[in-house]
XYZ file of C-alpha atoms in Angstrom:
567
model
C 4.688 -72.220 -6.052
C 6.662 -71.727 -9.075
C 6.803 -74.308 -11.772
C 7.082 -74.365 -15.761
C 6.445 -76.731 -18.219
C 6.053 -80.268 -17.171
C 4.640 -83.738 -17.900
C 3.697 -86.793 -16.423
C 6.574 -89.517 -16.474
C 4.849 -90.747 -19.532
C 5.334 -88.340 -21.782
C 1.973 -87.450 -24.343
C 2.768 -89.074 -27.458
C 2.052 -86.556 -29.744
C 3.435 -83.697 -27.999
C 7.135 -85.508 -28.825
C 9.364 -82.861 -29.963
C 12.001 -83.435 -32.577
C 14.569 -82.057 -34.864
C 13.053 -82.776 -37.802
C 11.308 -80.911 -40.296
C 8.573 -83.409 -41.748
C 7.903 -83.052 -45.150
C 8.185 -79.721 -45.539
C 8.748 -77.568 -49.117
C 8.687 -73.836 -50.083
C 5.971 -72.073 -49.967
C 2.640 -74.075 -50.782
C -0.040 -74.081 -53.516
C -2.940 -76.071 -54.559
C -1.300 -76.982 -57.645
C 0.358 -73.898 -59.026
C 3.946 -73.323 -59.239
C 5.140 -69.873 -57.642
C 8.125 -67.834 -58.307
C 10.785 -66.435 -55.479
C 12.630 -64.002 -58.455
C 14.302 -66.140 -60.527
C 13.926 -69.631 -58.731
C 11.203 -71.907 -59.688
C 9.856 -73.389 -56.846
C 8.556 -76.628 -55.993
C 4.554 -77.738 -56.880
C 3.117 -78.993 -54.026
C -0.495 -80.774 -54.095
C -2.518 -80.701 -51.051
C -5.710 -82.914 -49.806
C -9.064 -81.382 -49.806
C -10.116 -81.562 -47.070
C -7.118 -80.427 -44.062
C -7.031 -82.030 -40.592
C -5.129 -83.055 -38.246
C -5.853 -85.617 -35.828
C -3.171 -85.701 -32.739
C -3.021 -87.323 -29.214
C -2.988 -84.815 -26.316
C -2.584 -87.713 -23.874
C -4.185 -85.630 -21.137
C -6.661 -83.173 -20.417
C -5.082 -79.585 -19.920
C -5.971 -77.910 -16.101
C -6.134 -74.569 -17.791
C -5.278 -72.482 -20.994
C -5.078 -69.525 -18.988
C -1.169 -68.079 -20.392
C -0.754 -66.907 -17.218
C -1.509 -69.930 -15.137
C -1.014 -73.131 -17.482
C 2.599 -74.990 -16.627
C 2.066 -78.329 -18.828
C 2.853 -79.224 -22.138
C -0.443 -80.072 -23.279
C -1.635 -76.973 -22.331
C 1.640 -75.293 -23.987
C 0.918 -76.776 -26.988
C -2.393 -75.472 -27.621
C -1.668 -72.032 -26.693
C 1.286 -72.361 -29.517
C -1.393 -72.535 -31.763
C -4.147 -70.324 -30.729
C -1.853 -67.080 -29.815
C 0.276 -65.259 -30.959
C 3.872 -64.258 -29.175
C 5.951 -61.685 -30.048
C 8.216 -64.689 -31.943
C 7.391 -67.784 -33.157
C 9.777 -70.435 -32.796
C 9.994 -72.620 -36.035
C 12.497 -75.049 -38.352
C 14.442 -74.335 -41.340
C 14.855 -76.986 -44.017
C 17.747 -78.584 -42.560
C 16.123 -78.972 -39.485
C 17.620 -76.125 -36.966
C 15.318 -74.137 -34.695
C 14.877 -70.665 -35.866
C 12.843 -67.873 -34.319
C 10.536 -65.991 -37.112
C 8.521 -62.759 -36.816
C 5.104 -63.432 -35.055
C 3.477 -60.665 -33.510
C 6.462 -58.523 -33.892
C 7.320 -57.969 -37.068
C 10.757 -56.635 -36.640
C 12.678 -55.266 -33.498
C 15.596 -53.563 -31.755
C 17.971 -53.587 -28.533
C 20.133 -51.003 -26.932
C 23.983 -51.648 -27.560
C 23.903 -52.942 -23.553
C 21.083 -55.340 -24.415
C 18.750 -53.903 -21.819
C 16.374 -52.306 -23.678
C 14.308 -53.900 -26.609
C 11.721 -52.568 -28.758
C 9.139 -54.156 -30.641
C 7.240 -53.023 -33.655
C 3.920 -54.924 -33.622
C 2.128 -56.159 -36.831
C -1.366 -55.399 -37.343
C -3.220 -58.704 -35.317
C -6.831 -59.009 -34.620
C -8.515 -60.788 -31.448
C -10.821 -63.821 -32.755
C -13.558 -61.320 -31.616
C -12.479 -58.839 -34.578
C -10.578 -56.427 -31.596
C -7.272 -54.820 -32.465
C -4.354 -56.200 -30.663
C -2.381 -53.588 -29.067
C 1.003 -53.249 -27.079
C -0.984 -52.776 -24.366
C -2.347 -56.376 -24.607
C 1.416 -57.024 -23.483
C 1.772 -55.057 -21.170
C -1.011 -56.302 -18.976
C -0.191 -60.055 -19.952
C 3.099 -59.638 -18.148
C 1.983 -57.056 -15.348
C -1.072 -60.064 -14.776
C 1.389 -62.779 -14.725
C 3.973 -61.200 -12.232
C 1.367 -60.213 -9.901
C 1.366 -62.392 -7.169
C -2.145 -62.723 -7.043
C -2.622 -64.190 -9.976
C -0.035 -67.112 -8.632
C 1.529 -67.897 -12.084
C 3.503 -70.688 -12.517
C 5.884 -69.586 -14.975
C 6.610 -65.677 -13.181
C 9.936 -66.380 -12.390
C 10.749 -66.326 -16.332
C 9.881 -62.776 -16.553
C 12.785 -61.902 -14.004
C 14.803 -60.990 -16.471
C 12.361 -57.659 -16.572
C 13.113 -55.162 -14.698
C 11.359 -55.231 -11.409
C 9.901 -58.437 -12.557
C 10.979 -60.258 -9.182
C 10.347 -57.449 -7.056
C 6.969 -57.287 -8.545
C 6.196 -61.055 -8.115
C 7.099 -60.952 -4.104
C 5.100 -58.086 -3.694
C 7.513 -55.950 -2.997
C 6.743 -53.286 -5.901
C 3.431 -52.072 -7.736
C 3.008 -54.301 -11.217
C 2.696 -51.015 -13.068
C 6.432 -50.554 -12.214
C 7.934 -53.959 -13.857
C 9.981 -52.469 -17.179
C 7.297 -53.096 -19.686
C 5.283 -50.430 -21.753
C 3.321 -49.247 -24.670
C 4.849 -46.400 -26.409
C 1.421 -46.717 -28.930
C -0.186 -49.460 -29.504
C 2.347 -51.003 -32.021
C 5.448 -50.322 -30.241
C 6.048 -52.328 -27.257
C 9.571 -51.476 -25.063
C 10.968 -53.930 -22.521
C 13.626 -53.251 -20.135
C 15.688 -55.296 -18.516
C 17.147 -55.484 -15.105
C 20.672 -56.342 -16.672
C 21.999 -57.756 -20.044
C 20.250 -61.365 -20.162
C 22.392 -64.098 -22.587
C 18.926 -65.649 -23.168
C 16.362 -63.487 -23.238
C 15.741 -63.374 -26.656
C 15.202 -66.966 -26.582
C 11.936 -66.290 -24.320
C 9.890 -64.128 -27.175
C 8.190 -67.026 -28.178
C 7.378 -68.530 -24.676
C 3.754 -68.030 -23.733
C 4.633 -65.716 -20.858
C 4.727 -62.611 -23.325
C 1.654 -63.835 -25.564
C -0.781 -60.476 -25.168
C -3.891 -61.066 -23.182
C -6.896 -59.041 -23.038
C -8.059 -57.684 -19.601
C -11.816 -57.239 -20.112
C -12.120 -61.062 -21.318
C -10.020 -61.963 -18.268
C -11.547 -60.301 -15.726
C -15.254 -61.085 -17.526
C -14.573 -65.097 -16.591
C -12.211 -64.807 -13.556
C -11.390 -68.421 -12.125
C -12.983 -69.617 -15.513
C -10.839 -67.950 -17.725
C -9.569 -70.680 -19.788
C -11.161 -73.501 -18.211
C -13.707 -74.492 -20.879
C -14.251 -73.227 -24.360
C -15.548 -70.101 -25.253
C -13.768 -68.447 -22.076
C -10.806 -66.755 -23.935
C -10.126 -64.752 -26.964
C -7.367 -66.287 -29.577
C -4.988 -64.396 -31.674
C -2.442 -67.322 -33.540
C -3.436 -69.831 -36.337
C -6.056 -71.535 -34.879
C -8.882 -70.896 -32.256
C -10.392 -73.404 -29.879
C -13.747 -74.233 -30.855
C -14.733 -76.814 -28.606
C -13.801 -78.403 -25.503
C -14.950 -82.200 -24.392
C -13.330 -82.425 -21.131
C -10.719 -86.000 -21.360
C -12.274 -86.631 -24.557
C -11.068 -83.755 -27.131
C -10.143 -80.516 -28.030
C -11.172 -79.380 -31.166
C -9.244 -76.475 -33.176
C -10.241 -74.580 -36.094
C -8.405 -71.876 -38.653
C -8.160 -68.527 -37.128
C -9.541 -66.686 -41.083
C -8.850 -63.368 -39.184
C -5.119 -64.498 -38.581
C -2.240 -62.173 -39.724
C -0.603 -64.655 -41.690
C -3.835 -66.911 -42.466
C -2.153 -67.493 -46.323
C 0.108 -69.806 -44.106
C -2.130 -72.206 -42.427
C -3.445 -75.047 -44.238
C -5.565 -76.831 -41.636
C -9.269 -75.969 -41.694
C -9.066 -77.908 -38.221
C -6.863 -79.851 -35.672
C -8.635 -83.468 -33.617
C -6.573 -82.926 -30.176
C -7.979 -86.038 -28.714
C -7.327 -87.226 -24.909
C -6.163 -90.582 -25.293
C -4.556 -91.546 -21.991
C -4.026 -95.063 -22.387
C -0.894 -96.324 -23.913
C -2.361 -99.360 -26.037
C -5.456 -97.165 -27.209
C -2.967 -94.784 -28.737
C -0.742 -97.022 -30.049
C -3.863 -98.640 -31.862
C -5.042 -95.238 -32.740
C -1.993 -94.463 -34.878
C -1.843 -97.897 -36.644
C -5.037 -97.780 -37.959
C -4.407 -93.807 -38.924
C -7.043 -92.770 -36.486
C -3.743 -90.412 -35.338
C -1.490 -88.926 -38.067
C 1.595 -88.887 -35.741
C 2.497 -90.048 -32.118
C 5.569 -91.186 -30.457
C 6.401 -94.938 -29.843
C 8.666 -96.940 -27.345
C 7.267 -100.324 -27.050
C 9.438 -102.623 -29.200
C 6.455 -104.529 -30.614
C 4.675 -101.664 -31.740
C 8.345 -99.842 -33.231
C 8.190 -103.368 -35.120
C 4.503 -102.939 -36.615
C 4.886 -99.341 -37.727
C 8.496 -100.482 -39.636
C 6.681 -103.017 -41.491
C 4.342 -100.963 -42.454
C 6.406 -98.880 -44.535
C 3.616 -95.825 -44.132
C 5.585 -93.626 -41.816
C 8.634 -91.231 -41.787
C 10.529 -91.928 -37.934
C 11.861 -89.129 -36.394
C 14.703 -89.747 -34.184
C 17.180 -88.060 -31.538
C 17.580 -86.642 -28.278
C 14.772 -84.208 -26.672
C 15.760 -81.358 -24.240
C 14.232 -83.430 -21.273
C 14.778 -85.546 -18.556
C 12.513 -87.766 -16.409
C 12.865 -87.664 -11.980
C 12.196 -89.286 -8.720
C 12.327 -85.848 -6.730
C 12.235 -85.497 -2.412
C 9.914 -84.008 -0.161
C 12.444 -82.227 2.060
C 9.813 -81.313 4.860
C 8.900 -84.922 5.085
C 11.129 -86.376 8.175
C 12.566 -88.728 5.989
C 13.483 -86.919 3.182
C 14.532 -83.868 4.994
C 17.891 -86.066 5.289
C 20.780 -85.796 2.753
C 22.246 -88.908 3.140
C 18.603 -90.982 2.795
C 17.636 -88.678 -0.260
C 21.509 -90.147 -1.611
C 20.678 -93.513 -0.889
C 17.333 -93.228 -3.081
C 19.430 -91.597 -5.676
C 22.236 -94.085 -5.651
C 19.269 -96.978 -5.652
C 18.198 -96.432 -9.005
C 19.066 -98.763 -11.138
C 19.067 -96.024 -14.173
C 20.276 -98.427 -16.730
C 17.938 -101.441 -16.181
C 15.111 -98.809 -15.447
C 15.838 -97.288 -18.909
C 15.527 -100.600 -20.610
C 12.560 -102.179 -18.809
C 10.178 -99.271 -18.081
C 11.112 -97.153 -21.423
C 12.208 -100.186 -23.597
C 15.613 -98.205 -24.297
C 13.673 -95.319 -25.249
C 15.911 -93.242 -22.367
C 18.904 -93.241 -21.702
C 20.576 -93.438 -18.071
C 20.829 -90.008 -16.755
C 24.063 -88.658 -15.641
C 23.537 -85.192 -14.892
C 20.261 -83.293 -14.540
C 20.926 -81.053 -17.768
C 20.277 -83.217 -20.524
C 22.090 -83.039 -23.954
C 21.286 -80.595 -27.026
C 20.836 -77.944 -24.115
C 24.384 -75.283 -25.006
C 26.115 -72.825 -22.761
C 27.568 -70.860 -26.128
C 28.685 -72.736 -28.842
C 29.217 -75.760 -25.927
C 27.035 -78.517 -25.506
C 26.451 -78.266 -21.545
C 26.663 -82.215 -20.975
C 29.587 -83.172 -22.670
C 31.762 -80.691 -20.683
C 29.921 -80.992 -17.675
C 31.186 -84.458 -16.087
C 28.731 -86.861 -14.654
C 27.672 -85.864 -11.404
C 24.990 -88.808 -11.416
C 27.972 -91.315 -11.949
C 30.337 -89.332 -9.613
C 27.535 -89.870 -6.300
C 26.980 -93.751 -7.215
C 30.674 -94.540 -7.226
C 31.577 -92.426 -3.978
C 28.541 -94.260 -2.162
C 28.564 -98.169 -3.541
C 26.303 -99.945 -0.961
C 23.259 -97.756 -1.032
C 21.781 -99.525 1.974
C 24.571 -98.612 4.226
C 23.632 -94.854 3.289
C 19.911 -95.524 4.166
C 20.936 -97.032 7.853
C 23.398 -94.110 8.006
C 20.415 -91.318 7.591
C 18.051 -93.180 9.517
C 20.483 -93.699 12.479
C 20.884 -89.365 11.903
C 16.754 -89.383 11.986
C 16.755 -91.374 14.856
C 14.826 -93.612 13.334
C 14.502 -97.514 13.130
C 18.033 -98.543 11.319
C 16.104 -101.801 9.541
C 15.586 -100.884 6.254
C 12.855 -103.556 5.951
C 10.822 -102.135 8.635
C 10.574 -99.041 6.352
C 7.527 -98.613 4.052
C 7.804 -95.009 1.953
C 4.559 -94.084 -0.424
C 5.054 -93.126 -4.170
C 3.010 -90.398 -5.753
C 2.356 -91.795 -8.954
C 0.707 -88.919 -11.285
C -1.482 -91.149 -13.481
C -4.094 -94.432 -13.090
C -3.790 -96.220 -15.704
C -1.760 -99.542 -16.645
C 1.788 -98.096 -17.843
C 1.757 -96.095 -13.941
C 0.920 -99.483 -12.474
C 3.499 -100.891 -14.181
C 5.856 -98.413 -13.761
C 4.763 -98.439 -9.589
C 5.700 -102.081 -9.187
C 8.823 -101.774 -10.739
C 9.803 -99.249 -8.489
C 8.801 -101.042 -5.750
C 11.035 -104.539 -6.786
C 13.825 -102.155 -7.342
C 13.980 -100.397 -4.123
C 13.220 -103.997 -2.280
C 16.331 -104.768 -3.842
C 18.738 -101.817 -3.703
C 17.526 -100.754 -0.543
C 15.227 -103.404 1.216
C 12.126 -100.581 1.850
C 8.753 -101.044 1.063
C 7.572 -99.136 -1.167
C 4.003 -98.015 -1.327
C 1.787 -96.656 -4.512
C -0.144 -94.165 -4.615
C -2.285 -93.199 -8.219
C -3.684 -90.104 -8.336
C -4.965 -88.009 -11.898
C -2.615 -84.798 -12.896
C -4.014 -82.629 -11.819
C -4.467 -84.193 -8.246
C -0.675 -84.839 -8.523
C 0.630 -81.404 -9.356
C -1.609 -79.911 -6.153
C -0.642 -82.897 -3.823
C 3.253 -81.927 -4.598
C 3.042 -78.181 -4.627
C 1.288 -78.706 -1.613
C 3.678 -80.562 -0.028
C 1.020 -83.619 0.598
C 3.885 -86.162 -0.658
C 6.868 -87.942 0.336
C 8.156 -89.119 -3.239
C 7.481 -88.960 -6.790
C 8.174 -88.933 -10.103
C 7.899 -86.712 -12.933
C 9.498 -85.336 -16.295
C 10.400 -81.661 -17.402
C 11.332 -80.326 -20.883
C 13.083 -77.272 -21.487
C 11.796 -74.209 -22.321
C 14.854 -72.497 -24.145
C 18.369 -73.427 -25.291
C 20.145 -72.373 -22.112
C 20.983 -74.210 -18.879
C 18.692 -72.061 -16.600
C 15.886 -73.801 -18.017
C 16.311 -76.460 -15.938
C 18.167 -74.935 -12.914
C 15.973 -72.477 -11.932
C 13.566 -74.804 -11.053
C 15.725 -75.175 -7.615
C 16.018 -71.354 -6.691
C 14.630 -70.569 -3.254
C 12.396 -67.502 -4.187
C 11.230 -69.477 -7.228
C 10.728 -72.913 -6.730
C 8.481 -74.488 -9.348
C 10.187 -78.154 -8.302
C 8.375 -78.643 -5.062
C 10.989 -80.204 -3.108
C 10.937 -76.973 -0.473
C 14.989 -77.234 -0.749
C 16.794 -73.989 0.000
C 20.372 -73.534 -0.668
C 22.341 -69.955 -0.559
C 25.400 -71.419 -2.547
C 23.104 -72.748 -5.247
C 20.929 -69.861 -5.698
C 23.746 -67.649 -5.699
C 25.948 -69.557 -8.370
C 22.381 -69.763 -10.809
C 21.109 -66.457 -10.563
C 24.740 -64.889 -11.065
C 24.526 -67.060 -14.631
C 21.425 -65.418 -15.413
C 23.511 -62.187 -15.918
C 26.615 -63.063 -16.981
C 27.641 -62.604 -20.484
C 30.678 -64.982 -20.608
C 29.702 -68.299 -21.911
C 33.054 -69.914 -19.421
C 32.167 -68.270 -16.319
C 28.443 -69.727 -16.987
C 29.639 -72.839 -17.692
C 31.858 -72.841 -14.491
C 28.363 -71.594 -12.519
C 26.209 -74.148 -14.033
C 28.898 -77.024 -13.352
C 29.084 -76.232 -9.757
C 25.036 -75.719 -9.532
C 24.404 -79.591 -10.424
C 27.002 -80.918 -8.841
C 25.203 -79.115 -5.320
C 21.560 -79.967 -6.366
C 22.841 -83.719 -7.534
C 25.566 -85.131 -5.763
C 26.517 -82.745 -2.415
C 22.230 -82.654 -1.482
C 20.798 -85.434 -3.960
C 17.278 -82.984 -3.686
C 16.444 -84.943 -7.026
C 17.270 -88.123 -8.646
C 17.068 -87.749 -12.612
C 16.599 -91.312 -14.113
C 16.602 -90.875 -17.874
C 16.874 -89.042 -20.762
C 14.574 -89.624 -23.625
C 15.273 -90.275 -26.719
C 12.509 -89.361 -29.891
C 10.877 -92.160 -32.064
C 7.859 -90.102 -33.750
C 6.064 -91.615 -36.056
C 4.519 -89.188 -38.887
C 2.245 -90.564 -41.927
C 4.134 -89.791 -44.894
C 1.360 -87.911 -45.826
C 1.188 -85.227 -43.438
C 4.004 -82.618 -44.464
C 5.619 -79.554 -43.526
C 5.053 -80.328 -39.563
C 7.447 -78.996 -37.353
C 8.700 -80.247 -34.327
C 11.502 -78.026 -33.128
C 13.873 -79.113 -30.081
C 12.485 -76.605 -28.090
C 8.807 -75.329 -27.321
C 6.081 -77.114 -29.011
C 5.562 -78.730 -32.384
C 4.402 -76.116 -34.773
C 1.210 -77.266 -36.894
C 1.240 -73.293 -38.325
C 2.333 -74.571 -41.781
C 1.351 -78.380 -41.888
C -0.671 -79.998 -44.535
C -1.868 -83.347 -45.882
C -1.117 -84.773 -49.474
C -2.433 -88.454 -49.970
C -4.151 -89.363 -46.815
C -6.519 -92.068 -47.566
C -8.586 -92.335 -44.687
């Protein structure tokens, strides 16, 4: 099963992405002015002692690049390797993509073959990185042994998909060492986004003999994998913390500030909340009003605001009986109350979802969701009464008509209060859109993500943020051969309209594709029901500076520093 990077409803705290650029100045000194030719630039005093203390929120399954889908586990593999690109913030806030273990490249005038002068980089073992670190990160990824989650991203490679069924060796996907500082990738056709995926952790080198040395291990605990980015992991307390440390054999070591990063595992809501008042956490996200109101008054923080590339989901179980029906997966769709759900459960912290592509995400120089329509709103007004839908599918099923007589479980992928909370909402709302019964079920994470890619569910909830700035990030979640939402829905029209986008250079003709894509996954087969779309209210010490949190991938603690913490 196929799946990228995605979170539990409640999204980690400190993971919140932004499109801010905290505190940040020109290059930094202890003290010293520095000179960029003629241009004086800016002092800038740092702390003595650098840390970072941050909420994970949850205890990564694995670190392995090849296997990890999460955020959590996204993050920290931001920090401890090194991909070809790194994807960072300019002073005005826009997301730029920067050298990182490529220090400059090329592409063919078709834009199917790009080259990639490496930088010298050293393992945290003292090894030489080499091209062919790449090469076997991607061959080990696509091979469909290794069952990565995130494979279908590398189908842009030539053979990639061919590889990943099985249908073709992995020494034949369009990757290779020409020496070992010149990597060459070729694709299977010219790719609008592909630069976009340099920085993902799917082409972050990996190094076979540590791989195959721990096998299923491999980054399950500390001291299991080699690092190559600004940090390495030094130790590992599982759901308690992850502790990172300055990588001093980095490439660009001058850069990083931190002498070490506190990634603790704080997973319940009024614990971290607590945590960053009293400045046991230098940033976090916040939704609950009374909490937004303590911060404010404290007048200690800088708030980051604005929409994230992300969208929270009830999604279907289409081999359950009762979700294998259209019109019964509609009437759970059109039973949502998005609006009040967005105000009670996320304290206006989302906004109702209208579409399953959520805003900031462009096709071109056009923002997708503006130009889009609503398919969300288009579904609710073309079916009003919800419950007449429900008797309608179960009539189809053959199946008791009474609604009441009908109890449905809820994979909830957490235990603690907020889920609770969250559960018996759910189950008030659908008693009164739809007069089921609804039944919760709490189960940790990691129990959650194998219960739905195994298919051991009927409904449940979830959230997903992109990966890249392109519409496909989020559709090709719903292709038949790569599946990484695990509703086991299959649709010829759909996949044909979303992988022809993949290819096609004209930003209209994608846009037309993309339109018609939602409007089949949303409102024709209602296979998921997006709820919300969150909004970002990060709260950052004023202290901590030059943290980046760019609207896609992961926030960037490469260049962060502290000046006037006092605790």
């Amino acid at each position: 099963m196929n799946k990228k990077k995605i979170l539990s409803v409640m999204v980690a705290a400190a993971l919140v992405s932004s499109t801010a650029l905290i505190g940040c100045g020109d290059k930094k000194t202890n003290g010293n002015a520095t000179k960029d030719g003629d241009k004086e630039k800016e002092t800038v005093k740092m702390d003595k002692e650098q840390y970072m203390n941050l909420n994970l929120g949850t205890d990564p399954k694995t670190l392995d690049p090849s296997i990890a889908t999460d955020v959590y586990s996204s993050f920290l593999l931001t920090e401890t390797m090194e991909c070809l690109t790194r994807l960072e913030q300019d002073k005005t806030g826009k997301d730029v993509i920067q050298p990182g273990a490529a220090e400059k490249w090329e592409h063919n005038e078709e834009g199917t073959k790009w080259t990639f002068h490496l930088r010298d980089l050293k393992w945290s073992d003292g090894k030489p990185v080499t091209a062919g670190d790449f090469v076997y990160s991607v061959q080990r990824t696509l091979n469909p042994k290794t069952g990565a989650g995130y494979a279908n991203i590398l189908y842009t490679i030539k053979n990639g998909k061919a590889v990943n069924e099985g249908k073709a060796a992995p020494e034949t996907v369009g990757i290779k060492a020409i020496d070992d500082k010149t990597l060459e990738i070729t694709l299977e056709a010219p790719c609008p986004y592909f630069f976009q995926l340099t920085y993902n952790k799917t082409l972050v080198p990996q190094r076979k003999d540590i791989v195959e040395k721990y096998g299923a291990k491999h980054g399950a605990d500390a001291g299991t994998m080699v690092y190559c980015g600004p940090f390495v992991l030094n130790s590992w307390t599982h759901n308690s913390e992850i502790v990172l440390e300055k990588n001093k054999d980095y490439w660009d070591k001058d850069s990083v500030n931190l002498e070490k990063v506190n990634c603790k595992i704080i997973k319940d809501e009024q614990a971290a909340y607590n945590s960053l008042y009293n400045g046991s956490l230098d940033y976090a996200g916040a939704s609950k009003k009374e909490w937004i109101d303590k911060f404010d008054q404290t007048g200690k923080f800088n708030k980051v605001q604005g929409y994230k590339p992300a969208g929270s989901y009830t999604f279907f179980n289409t081999k359950d009986k009762l979700f294998s029906n259209v019109n019964v997966r509609k009437a759970f769709s059109v039973g949502i109350d998005r609006k009040d759900l967005c105000n009670v459960i996320f304290k206006g912290r989302q906004e109702p979802a209208v579409g399953w592509i959520p805003p900031t995400v462009l096709v071109g120089d056009k923002e997708f969701r503006k130009v889009a329509g609503k398919p969300i709103d288009e579904l609710v007004n073309e079916n009003p009464d919800p419950k007449a839908l429900l008797v309608k599918g179960l009539k189809e099923l053959g199946m008791d008509e009474d609604p009441t007589k009908l109890t449905v479980t809820f994979l909830q992928a957490g235990t603690d209060q907020w889920f609770r909370t969250y559960a018996e909402y759910l189950q008030q709302m659908y008693k009164r859109t739809l007069g089921v019964n609804v039944k919760a079920e709490y189960v940790d994470w990691g129990v959650f993500l194998k219960r739905t890619d195994e298919g051991k569910y009927s409904l449940a909830s979830m959230s997903m943020s992109g990966d890249y700035n392109d519409p496909n990030t989020f559709l090709d979640g719903f292709i038949s051969a790569t599946a990484y939402v695990p509703t086991f829905w299959k649709n010829e029209e759909y996949d044909k309209l979303t992988i022809e986008a993949q290819n096609i250079m004209d930003s209209e003709k994608r846009l037309e594709n993309y339109k018609k894509a939602e409007e089949i996954l949303l409102r024709d087969e209602a296979v998921v029901a997006p709820t919300g779309f969150p909004t970002r209210n990060t709260y950052v010490y004023k202290y901590v500076k030059g943290l980046m949190l760019p609207l896609f991938g992961s926030a960037e603690l490469k260049h962060a520093y502290t000046d006037g913490r006092t605790k």
